Tab-separated table of C-alpha atoms in Angstrom:
chain	number	residue	atom	x	y	z
A	1	MET	CA	0.000	0.000	0.000
A	2	LYS	CA	1.442	3.378	-1.024
A	3	HIS	CA	1.616	6.442	1.139
A	4	ASP	CA	0.074	9.702	-0.037
A	5	ASP	CA	1.912	10.100	-3.356
A	6	ARG	CA	1.501	13.821	-3.854
A	7	THR	CA	4.531	16.000	-3.298
A	8	HIS	CA	4.520	18.251	-0.264
A	9	GLU	CA	6.977	20.758	1.032
A	10	VAL	CA	8.541	19.664	4.318
A	11	ALA	CA	9.214	23.298	5.132
A	12	GLY	CA	6.675	26.106	5.048
A	13	HIS	CA	6.957	29.444	3.307
A	14	ASN	CA	9.107	30.819	6.126
A	15	GLY	CA	11.543	27.911	5.851
A	16	GLU	CA	10.447	26.201	9.072
A	17	VAL	CA	10.055	22.426	9.083
A	18	GLN	CA	6.356	21.563	9.309
A	19	ALA	CA	4.824	19.081	11.738
A	20	GLU	CA	2.294	17.860	9.161
A	21	SER	CA	4.884	17.072	6.488
A	22	THR	CA	7.248	15.391	8.949
A	23	PHE	CA	4.775	12.865	10.327
A	24	ALA	CA	5.440	10.137	7.756
A	25	ALA	CA	9.207	10.416	8.262
A	26	LEU	CA	8.682	9.835	11.998
A	27	ALA	CA	6.114	7.060	11.679
A	28	ALA	CA	7.517	4.999	8.787
A	29	PRO	CA	10.613	3.680	10.646
A	30	LEU	CA	8.407	2.628	13.567
A	31	VAL	CA	6.030	0.816	11.225
A	32	ASP	CA	8.972	-0.959	9.562
A	33	GLU	CA	10.399	-1.894	12.966
A	34	ALA	CA	7.070	-3.291	14.168
A	35	LEU	CA	6.669	-5.372	10.989
A	36	SER	CA	10.229	-6.665	11.284
A	37	HIS	CA	9.654	-7.836	14.860
A	38	ASN	CA	6.287	-9.289	13.871
A	39	ALA	CA	8.039	-11.361	11.187
A	40	SER	CA	10.567	-12.521	13.790
A	41	ILE	CA	7.760	-13.749	16.044
A	42	HIS	CA	6.477	-16.028	13.291
A	43	ALA	CA	9.976	-17.357	12.569
A	44	ASP	CA	11.297	-17.627	16.129
A	45	ALA	CA	9.215	-16.085	18.933
A	46	SER	CA	11.963	-15.190	21.371
A	47	PRO	CA	11.079	-13.131	24.460
A	48	GLU	CA	13.111	-10.232	23.015
A	49	SER	CA	11.241	-10.144	19.687
A	50	LEU	CA	7.910	-10.056	21.535
A	51	HIS	CA	9.163	-7.273	23.785
A	52	GLN	CA	10.489	-5.191	20.890
A	53	LEU	CA	7.233	-5.542	18.955
A	54	ARG	CA	5.329	-4.180	21.943
A	55	VAL	CA	7.789	-1.290	22.275
A	56	ALA	CA	7.469	-0.350	18.586
A	57	LEU	CA	3.661	-0.397	18.828
A	58	ARG	CA	3.742	1.700	21.998
A	59	ARG	CA	5.954	4.253	20.269
A	60	LEU	CA	3.482	4.402	17.403
A	61	ARG	CA	0.668	4.925	19.880
A	62	SER	CA	2.605	7.784	21.504
A	63	LEU	CA	3.308	9.379	18.118
A	64	TRP	CA	-0.393	9.302	17.199
A	65	TRP	CA	-1.142	10.824	20.620
A	66	ALA	CA	1.338	13.621	19.909
A	67	TYR	CA	-0.435	14.448	16.646
A	68	ARG	CA	-3.916	14.173	18.149
A	69	PRO	CA	-4.601	17.975	18.076
A	70	LEU	CA	-4.049	17.957	14.293
A	71	LEU	CA	-6.158	14.886	13.512
A	72	ASP	CA	-9.767	13.818	13.476
A	73	ARG	CA	-10.278	12.824	17.118
A	74	PRO	CA	-12.485	9.699	16.687
A	75	GLU	CA	-10.179	8.286	14.003
A	76	ASN	CA	-7.087	9.056	16.091
A	77	THR	CA	-8.641	7.312	19.093
A	78	ARG	CA	-9.454	4.300	16.936
A	79	GLN	CA	-5.893	4.070	15.633
A	80	ARG	CA	-4.378	4.297	19.111
A	81	SER	CA	-6.794	1.654	20.392
A	82	LEU	CA	-5.735	-0.604	17.538
A	83	TYR	CA	-2.047	-0.276	18.455
A	84	ARG	CA	-2.900	-1.112	22.032
A	85	PHE	CA	-4.837	-4.188	20.912
A	86	LEU	CA	-1.883	-5.403	18.825
A	87	ALA	CA	0.582	-4.728	21.641
A	88	ASP	CA	-1.660	-6.619	24.069
A	89	ALA	CA	-1.784	-9.559	21.649
A	90	ALA	CA	2.003	-9.832	21.748
A	91	GLY	CA	1.913	-9.124	25.467
A	92	LYS	CA	-0.081	-12.267	26.300
A	93	THR	CA	2.975	-14.371	25.505
A	94	ARG	CA	5.431	-11.855	26.885
A	95	ASP	CA	3.638	-12.024	30.253
A	96	TRP	CA	4.447	-15.731	30.464
A	97	ASP	CA	8.083	-15.050	29.545
A	98	ILE	CA	8.355	-12.495	32.350
A	99	LEU	CA	6.805	-14.889	34.866
A	100	LEU	CA	9.236	-17.648	33.871
A	101	GLU	CA	12.198	-15.233	34.043
A	102	LEU	CA	11.177	-14.004	37.490
A	103	LEU	CA	10.725	-17.517	38.846
A	104	ALA	CA	14.113	-18.511	37.415
A	105	GLY	CA	15.694	-15.509	39.137
A	106	GLU	CA	14.045	-16.344	42.429
A	107	ARG	CA	15.254	-19.918	42.185
A	108	ASN	CA	18.809	-18.746	41.613
A	109	GLU	CA	18.641	-16.479	44.665
A	110	GLU	CA	16.922	-19.006	46.910
A	111	SER	CA	19.329	-20.156	49.627
A	112	GLU	CA	17.687	-23.561	49.930
A	113	ALA	CA	18.825	-25.314	46.782
A	114	GLY	CA	15.985	-26.631	44.671
A	115	ALA	CA	13.254	-24.955	46.728
A	116	LEU	CA	11.237	-24.300	43.577
A	117	GLY	CA	12.869	-26.782	41.262
A	118	ALA	CA	13.058	-26.339	37.518
A	119	ALA	CA	10.440	-24.340	35.664
A	120	PRO	CA	7.275	-26.461	35.785
A	121	ALA	CA	6.472	-28.030	32.423
A	122	CYS	CA	2.874	-26.849	32.835
A	123	LEU	CA	4.013	-23.206	32.692
A	124	LEU	CA	6.164	-23.800	29.625
A	125	GLU	CA	3.199	-25.450	27.924
A	126	ALA	CA	0.968	-22.522	28.874
A	127	ARG	CA	3.513	-20.165	27.310
A	128	GLU	CA	3.385	-22.114	24.048
A	129	ARG	CA	-0.410	-21.984	24.021
A	130	ALA	CA	-0.277	-18.221	24.584
A	131	LEU	CA	2.229	-17.904	21.736
A	132	ALA	CA	-0.081	-19.769	19.356
A	133	THR	CA	-2.891	-17.380	20.303
A	134	SER	CA	-0.645	-14.315	19.859
A	135	ARG	CA	0.446	-15.477	16.414
A	136	GLU	CA	-3.118	-16.207	15.342
A	137	THR	CA	-4.356	-12.807	16.552
A	138	LEU	CA	-1.581	-10.925	14.753
A	139	VAL	CA	-2.108	-12.914	11.541
A	140	ASN	CA	-5.853	-12.345	11.599
A	141	ALA	CA	-5.289	-8.643	12.269
A	142	ASP	CA	-3.362	-8.389	8.978
A	143	ILE	CA	-0.863	-6.171	10.769
A	144	ARG	CA	1.111	-5.225	7.650
A	145	ASN	CA	-1.856	-3.734	5.796
A	146	VAL	CA	-3.280	-2.254	8.995
A	147	LEU	CA	-0.093	-0.323	9.809
A	148	HIS	CA	0.600	0.801	6.235
A	149	GLY	CA	-3.031	1.830	5.876
A	150	ALA	CA	-2.929	3.870	9.073
A	151	LEU	CA	0.280	5.583	7.985
A	152	ALA	CA	-1.127	6.406	4.554
A	153	SER	CA	-4.483	7.732	5.761
A	154	THR	CA	-3.011	9.816	8.573
A	155	SER	CA	-0.298	11.257	6.309
A	156	LYS	CA	-2.945	12.208	3.765
A	157	GLU	CA	-5.115	13.875	6.405
A	158	LEU	CA	-2.171	15.922	7.695
A	159	ASN	CA	-0.796	16.839	4.267
A	160	THR	CA	-4.188	18.080	3.050
A	161	ALA	CA	-4.990	20.064	6.197
A	162	PRO	CA	-5.427	23.805	5.506
A	163	GLU	CA	-3.315	24.870	8.488
A	164	ARG	CA	0.436	24.379	8.932
A	165	HIS	CA	2.352	24.114	12.243
A	166	ALA	CA	6.064	24.586	12.802
A	167	LEU	CA	7.482	21.252	13.952
A	168	GLN	CA	9.790	22.674	16.624
A	169	LYS	CA	7.043	24.640	18.363
A	170	PHE	CA	4.516	21.820	17.982
A	171	ALA	CA	6.898	19.172	19.356
A	172	ALA	CA	7.907	21.313	22.330
A	173	LYS	CA	4.263	21.936	23.210
A	174	ARG	CA	3.293	18.265	23.062
A	175	VAL	CA	6.299	17.206	25.144
A	176	HIS	CA	5.381	19.901	27.665
A	177	VAL	CA	1.810	18.574	27.896
A	178	ALA	CA	3.111	15.038	28.477
A	179	GLU	CA	5.604	16.225	31.108
A	180	LYS	CA	2.891	18.172	32.909
A	181	SER	CA	0.719	15.053	33.022
A	182	LEU	CA	3.648	13.031	34.386
A	183	ARG	CA	4.346	15.553	37.161
A	184	LYS	CA	0.674	15.529	38.146
A	185	ARG	CA	0.636	11.744	38.419
A	186	MET	CA	3.906	11.692	40.346
A	187	ARG	CA	2.535	14.154	42.906
A	188	LYS	CA	-0.655	12.160	43.296
A	189	ALA	CA	1.193	8.871	43.762
A	190	SER	CA	3.762	10.299	46.189
A	191	ARG	CA	1.032	11.831	48.392
A	192	ALA	CA	-0.967	8.615	48.713
A	193	LYS	CA	-1.110	7.377	52.311
A	194	ARG	CA	-0.167	3.888	51.203
A	195	ALA	CA	1.621	2.597	48.146
A	196	ASP	CA	-1.174	2.464	45.557
A	197	TYR	CA	-0.224	0.210	42.636
A	198	GLU	CA	-2.688	1.807	40.196
A	199	LEU	CA	-1.274	5.271	40.896
A	200	LEU	CA	2.273	3.968	40.471
A	201	HIS	CA	1.223	2.282	37.229
A	202	ASP	CA	-0.165	5.612	35.968
A	203	VAL	CA	3.221	7.196	36.660
A	204	ARG	CA	4.926	4.441	34.665
A	205	LYS	CA	2.670	4.934	31.635
A	206	ALA	CA	3.012	8.719	31.728
A	207	GLY	CA	6.785	8.401	32.025
A	208	LYS	CA	6.938	6.151	28.989
A	209	LYS	CA	5.001	8.651	26.920
A	210	VAL	CA	7.370	11.478	27.846
A	211	ARG	CA	10.403	9.333	27.090
A	212	TYR	CA	9.095	8.205	23.708
A	213	LEU	CA	8.191	11.754	22.679
A	214	ILE	CA	11.591	13.135	23.667
A	215	GLU	CA	13.286	10.362	21.696
A	216	LEU	CA	11.020	10.891	18.668
A	217	PHE	CA	11.265	14.676	18.582
A	218	GLY	CA	14.799	14.896	20.017
A	219	PRO	CA	16.505	16.493	16.965
A	220	VAL	CA	14.151	19.513	17.007
A	221	LEU	CA	13.870	19.998	20.769
A	222	ASP	CA	16.014	22.381	22.742
A	223	ASP	CA	18.623	20.327	24.597
A	224	VAL	CA	17.993	22.181	27.852
A	225	GLY	CA	16.920	19.680	30.472
A	226	HIS	CA	15.886	16.865	28.134
A	227	ASP	CA	19.037	14.756	28.510
A	228	HIS	CA	18.651	14.946	32.277
A	229	THR	CA	14.961	14.100	31.979
A	230	LEU	CA	15.723	11.021	29.863
A	231	LYS	CA	18.278	9.729	32.372
A	232	ARG	CA	15.824	10.230	35.228
A	233	LEU	CA	13.005	8.560	33.283
A	234	LYS	CA	15.138	5.536	32.417
A	235	LYS	CA	15.946	5.018	36.086
A	236	LEU	CA	12.308	5.475	37.050
A	237	GLN	CA	11.093	3.147	34.306
A	238	GLN	CA	13.518	0.414	35.292
A	239	CYS	CA	12.169	0.441	38.848
A	240	PHE	CA	8.504	0.877	37.925
A	241	GLY	CA	8.829	-1.654	35.109
A	242	GLU	CA	10.057	-4.310	37.520
A	243	LEU	CA	7.154	-3.536	39.860
A	244	ASN	CA	4.726	-3.884	36.963
A	245	ASP	CA	6.327	-7.167	35.857
A	246	VAL	CA	6.106	-8.689	39.327
A	247	THR	CA	2.529	-7.500	39.867
A	248	ALA	CA	1.388	-8.854	36.483
A	249	SER	CA	3.196	-12.141	37.152
A	250	ILE	CA	1.447	-12.564	40.498
A	251	ALA	CA	-1.927	-12.040	38.812
A	252	LEU	CA	-1.032	-14.501	36.027
A	253	LEU	CA	0.165	-17.110	38.506
A	254	ARG	CA	-2.973	-16.748	40.620
A	255	GLU	CA	-5.128	-17.285	37.536
A	256	ASN	CA	-3.242	-20.472	36.690
A	257	THR	CA	-2.459	-22.198	39.980
A	258	ASN	CA	-4.635	-25.063	38.748
A	259	LEU	CA	-1.867	-25.879	36.253
A	260	PHE	CA	0.397	-27.016	39.085
A	261	SER	CA	0.176	-30.645	40.109
A	262	ASP	CA	1.713	-29.664	43.457
A	263	GLU	CA	-0.281	-26.941	45.228
A	264	THR	CA	2.629	-26.315	47.620
A	265	GLU	CA	4.878	-25.382	44.698
A	266	ALA	CA	2.338	-22.819	43.452
A	267	HIS	CA	2.045	-21.229	46.906
A	268	ALA	CA	5.843	-21.103	47.277
A	269	ALA	CA	6.180	-19.304	43.928
A	270	LEU	CA	3.464	-16.804	44.869
A	271	ALA	CA	5.074	-16.111	48.249
A	272	LEU	CA	8.444	-15.330	46.676
A	273	LEU	CA	6.917	-13.026	44.071
A	274	LYS	CA	4.926	-11.188	46.747
A	275	GLU	CA	8.136	-10.496	48.648
A	276	ARG	CA	9.731	-9.163	45.480
A	277	ARG	CA	6.691	-6.951	44.851
A	278	LYS	CA	6.913	-5.491	48.342
A	279	ALA	CA	10.560	-4.547	47.809
A	280	CYS	CA	9.837	-3.072	44.359
A	281	ARG	CA	6.956	-1.015	45.722
A	282	ARG	CA	9.159	0.452	48.474
A	283	GLU	CA	11.821	1.375	45.927
A	284	ALA	CA	9.267	2.978	43.608
A	285	VAL	CA	7.798	5.131	46.389
A	286	GLN	CA	11.281	6.170	47.498
A	287	LEU	CA	12.170	7.248	43.951
A	288	LEU	CA	9.034	9.375	43.769
A	289	ARG	CA	9.831	11.110	47.034
A	290	GLU	CA	13.352	11.885	45.835
A	291	ALA	CA	12.149	13.270	42.499
């Protein structure tokens, strides 16, 4: 499927680079990256390929959010919902990978050798079933045509819009809006009387959006403060990401304790993950208070 094939000036009459004309150049590499990782999943669904597909789709979702003021709102919402659906499809298998990785790590750290034993075959089998479902969902979604179609239609809408916006000013404004939202969520989470996972999760999502936008628009943003912000966000995301992984793994394990032939083994795994979650939550709250 071709993109809008009419020629458009990237720069406006005053020589400034335009946000509308730059969209395709920002989105196309992300689309190509997502399709490359999607192909990898069908050839060899490693945990890393699943993770990178989700990241590429999340970046696309953030880019469409950035351009939301310039686009038809219902259509923009539909596109972003679609990227979330595709990311969630890959995420079903990735959730099992994270659970298996966490349990392997806990086993390695456990002082009593063999307390949890090797990864239960039932969990490995569940991962393979999830992978089959992920592959089927992504195939049925026709992800290649969906992504190229979204890129083409959005590029056309932007390139035919009557109003032009300077990219530098537009990018700075959208990053500012995302940063403001992040600060608001950080304040709310840090003031909670007890560590509230949902509030901490909101901080994580808002932080990701800021990070993705800074990375996408980096070349046209003023350098002041953004390098420092990226370093701080990476540290925050590492901590909050681990908390999210452990929390999601606990929920997944609870939903599938019936897979274990030994109920004691399931309870032991849950107990270890709960301890890890408690430590991650303390670290996340401490980071917020230091911010």
